[in-house]
Amino acid sequence: MLGGDTDHTPGPISVSVTAFGAVPHGTMVRRAGAAPGDRVVVTGTIGDAALGLDILRGGAVATALADDAAAKAMLVGRYRVPQPRTALAKGVREHANAAMDVSDGLAGDLAKLCAASGVSAAIDAPSIPLSAAAATLLARGTVGIETIVSGGDDYEILCAVPENRLDALAEAARLAGVAVTSIGTVMAGTPAPKFLDAQGREIALPRLSYSHF
């Protein structure tokens, strides 16, 4: 099978491992299932891994954080050693209508979830959770919001949660030690999801996802 682990590297050798699991019958949460009015929720912080990759490539982020070794180490660590939010799996099964991981970028993966569910979404960009380092880089203009939402390898959870289940998911997240943030709303219709700035204006995104090739 040729799947999502396909990539290329000049070396050294890399090893890909696939793990399979099981959930109780009838409790699997798929990408399809999001409904108009659901809240769009993400775990953790978004964009750190993309910034870490920029550091490893010697890009603008590396230059901007030249004197901040701790911030650089945190961002590179988020790229090299992602922390899948498996502790929240039960909470997602019990409270979300649809869910998937954020592996290719929040914008692109939200578009996939919406397409599978036959819906759209409106995202309040200022509500997207950022690490202190990412927020500082964004405020300085070192990176734009498109870098944050289109970069890959976050491995956070993206889900659509009914309004009346939002508090229950938040409590499950608190008990699991996982931060969750509501960032927007699922909308009826099939236009591409919109990312809106603080004034409610749509943000133009040159790309939605990280490209491996």
Tab-separated table of C-alpha atoms in Angstrom, residues 34 36-40 110-111 113-115 118-124 158 160 183-196 202:
chain	number	residue	atom	x	y	z
A	34	ALA	CA	-19.535	17.187	11.383
A	36	PRO	CA	-23.684	22.798	10.997
A	37	GLY	CA	-23.442	24.508	14.367
A	38	ASP	CA	-20.732	22.200	15.707
A	39	ARG	CA	-17.739	23.933	17.236
A	40	VAL	CA	-14.342	23.385	15.620
A	110	LEU	CA	-9.885	21.072	8.147
A	111	ALA	CA	-10.718	21.210	4.437
A	113	LEU	CA	-12.770	16.985	7.340
A	114	CYS	CA	-15.309	19.429	5.923
A	115	ALA	CA	-15.275	17.743	2.515
A	118	GLY	CA	-20.291	17.821	3.307
A	119	VAL	CA	-20.006	21.061	5.284
A	120	SER	CA	-17.892	24.215	5.520
A	121	ALA	CA	-16.450	26.150	8.468
A	122	ALA	CA	-15.518	29.626	9.616
A	123	ILE	CA	-12.381	29.888	11.740
A	124	ASP	CA	-11.469	32.830	13.971
A	158	LEU	CA	-8.994	18.489	15.110
A	160	ALA	CA	-16.194	18.975	15.421
A	183	ILE	CA	-11.547	28.108	17.160
A	184	GLY	CA	-14.616	28.311	14.948
A	185	THR	CA	-17.934	26.946	13.799
A	186	VAL	CA	-19.056	24.361	11.262
A	187	MET	CA	-21.271	25.947	8.614
A	188	ALA	CA	-23.837	24.583	6.166
A	189	GLY	CA	-22.785	24.386	2.523
A	190	THR	CA	-19.682	23.170	0.771
A	191	PRO	CA	-17.436	26.221	0.144
A	192	ALA	CA	-13.881	25.868	1.363
A	193	PRO	CA	-13.473	26.701	5.075
A	194	LYS	CA	-12.684	30.361	5.753
A	195	PHE	CA	-10.055	31.745	8.118
A	196	LEU	CA	-11.068	35.182	9.383
A	202	GLU	CA	-11.176	36.438	5.107
